[in-house]
Amino acid sequence: MYYASSDKDVDQLRKDYEILKRHGFAVEYWEEKQLSRHYPFSRPAAIYSYGEAELNPYTFTLGLLEKARASRVRIFENTKVTGRKREKDGSSLILTERGHRIRARNVIVAAGCEGP
């Protein structure tokens, strides 16, 4: 299930649906009423995908972390970023609230799926 968090997200969701459909994915576009009939929450629209799986997010995340650590990835949890600068070599310089500077070729921002 991939849904629009607000009305402003509906157009992009519809475009995503059209792309998935065009490439042969088994998906349906659900408007708010149809979504509300199947789930205990309401959103403006959603893409329902057949054949998706449910998983335990905690266990899945631990598996990803173990694989990342085995690959020597450095993980910085609970780090408030105050700025990011793109370097000439394509790397990023991350500036933190505590004044630290982190240089990285790849940066993943994992801040959750919805804000407050």
Short mmCIF file of C-alpha atoms in Angstrom, two decimals:
data_model
loop_
_atom_site.label_atom_id
_atom_site.label_comp_id
_atom_site.label_asym_id
_atom_site.label_seq_id
_atom_site.Cartn_x
_atom_site.Cartn_y
_atom_site.Cartn_z
CA MET A 1 0.00 0.00 0.00
CA TYR A 2 1.38 3.35 -1.06
CA TYR A 3 -0.82 6.29 -0.19
CA ALA A 4 -1.07 10.05 -0.54
CA SER A 5 -0.60 11.72 2.84
CA SER A 6 -2.52 14.82 1.72
CA ASP A 7 -4.49 16.18 -1.23
CA LYS A 8 -1.34 17.81 -2.63
CA ASP A 9 0.23 14.34 -3.07
CA VAL A 10 -2.61 12.90 -5.18
CA ASP A 11 -1.35 14.07 -8.60
CA GLN A 12 2.08 12.51 -8.04
CA LEU A 13 0.51 9.31 -6.72
CA ARG A 14 -1.64 9.08 -9.86
CA LYS A 15 1.48 9.50 -12.04
CA ASP A 16 3.28 6.78 -10.07
CA TYR A 17 0.29 4.49 -10.55
CA GLU A 18 0.28 5.07 -14.31
CA ILE A 19 3.99 4.23 -14.52
CA LEU A 20 3.56 1.03 -12.50
CA LYS A 21 0.57 -0.03 -14.59
CA ARG A 22 2.39 0.72 -17.85
CA HIS A 23 5.27 -1.53 -16.76
CA GLY A 24 2.99 -4.46 -15.96
CA PHE A 25 2.71 -4.27 -12.19
CA ALA A 26 -0.50 -5.66 -10.67
CA VAL A 27 -1.77 -2.47 -9.03
CA GLU A 28 -5.05 -0.65 -8.46
CA TYR A 29 -5.64 3.04 -7.87
CA TRP A 30 -7.95 3.52 -4.87
CA GLU A 31 -9.72 6.73 -4.01
CA GLU A 32 -10.57 7.67 -0.42
CA LYS A 33 -13.91 5.82 -0.22
CA GLN A 34 -12.49 2.53 -1.44
CA LEU A 35 -9.49 2.79 0.88
CA SER A 36 -11.77 3.48 3.87
CA ARG A 37 -13.80 0.34 3.11
CA HIS A 38 -10.70 -1.85 3.49
CA TYR A 39 -8.61 -0.07 6.13
CA PRO A 40 -9.31 1.70 9.45
CA PHE A 41 -7.80 4.98 8.25
CA SER A 42 -8.51 7.53 5.59
CA ARG A 43 -6.21 9.04 2.98
CA PRO A 44 -7.05 10.94 -0.23
CA ALA A 45 -5.84 8.11 -2.50
CA ALA A 46 -3.68 5.01 -2.56
CA ILE A 47 -1.99 2.50 -4.81
CA TYR A 48 -2.84 -1.05 -3.82
CA SER A 49 -0.30 -3.61 -5.01
CA TYR A 50 -1.10 -7.30 -5.35
CA GLY A 51 1.54 -9.72 -4.21
CA GLU A 52 3.09 -7.41 -1.64
CA ALA A 53 4.32 -8.92 1.59
CA GLU A 54 4.06 -7.87 5.19
CA LEU A 55 7.13 -8.00 7.36
CA ASN A 56 8.24 -7.14 10.83
CA PRO A 57 9.87 -3.71 10.37
CA TYR A 58 12.05 -4.09 13.48
CA THR A 59 13.49 -7.44 12.39
CA PHE A 60 13.93 -6.20 8.81
CA THR A 61 15.77 -3.07 10.00
CA LEU A 62 18.07 -5.13 12.23
CA GLY A 63 18.92 -7.32 9.23
CA LEU A 64 19.73 -4.25 7.14
CA LEU A 65 21.91 -2.85 9.93
CA GLU A 66 23.82 -6.12 10.30
CA LYS A 67 24.48 -6.25 6.55
CA ALA A 68 25.53 -2.60 6.51
CA ARG A 69 27.93 -3.05 9.41
CA ALA A 70 29.42 -6.15 7.78
CA SER A 71 30.03 -3.96 4.72
CA ARG A 72 31.81 -1.38 6.94
CA VAL A 73 29.07 1.23 6.61
CA ARG A 74 29.21 3.89 9.33
CA ILE A 75 25.84 4.69 10.89
CA PHE A 76 25.13 7.88 12.83
CA GLU A 77 21.92 7.58 14.85
CA ASN A 78 20.10 10.47 16.50
CA THR A 79 22.27 12.99 14.68
CA LYS A 80 20.66 16.34 13.97
CA VAL A 81 21.94 17.62 10.64
CA THR A 82 22.18 21.39 10.27
CA GLY A 83 23.63 21.50 6.76
CA ARG A 84 24.92 19.61 3.77
CA LYS A 85 27.48 20.78 1.24
CA ARG A 86 28.24 19.03 -2.03
CA GLU A 87 31.99 18.74 -2.58
CA LYS A 88 33.73 19.00 -5.98
CA ASP A 89 34.47 15.26 -5.95
CA GLY A 90 30.74 14.50 -5.57
CA SER A 91 30.91 13.59 -1.91
CA SER A 92 28.82 15.28 0.76
CA LEU A 93 29.99 17.18 3.80
CA ILE A 94 27.38 16.87 6.55
CA LEU A 95 27.36 19.45 9.33
CA THR A 96 25.81 18.46 12.67
CA GLU A 97 24.21 20.34 15.52
CA ARG A 98 27.18 19.49 17.76
CA GLY A 99 29.69 20.91 15.29
CA HIS A 100 30.86 17.61 13.83
CA ARG A 101 31.65 17.28 10.13
CA ILE A 102 30.93 14.00 8.38
CA ARG A 103 32.24 13.38 4.86
CA ALA A 104 30.46 10.68 2.85
CA ARG A 105 30.07 9.43 -0.71
CA ASN A 106 26.50 8.32 0.03
CA VAL A 107 24.01 9.69 2.55
CA ILE A 108 20.72 8.09 3.57
CA VAL A 109 18.22 10.22 5.43
CA ALA A 110 15.89 7.93 7.40
CA ALA A 111 13.49 10.26 9.16
CA GLY A 112 10.25 8.25 9.08
CA CYS A 113 7.34 8.19 6.68
CA GLU A 114 5.30 11.04 8.16
CA GLY A 115 6.16 14.16 10.07
CA PRO A 116 4.32 15.56 13.07
#
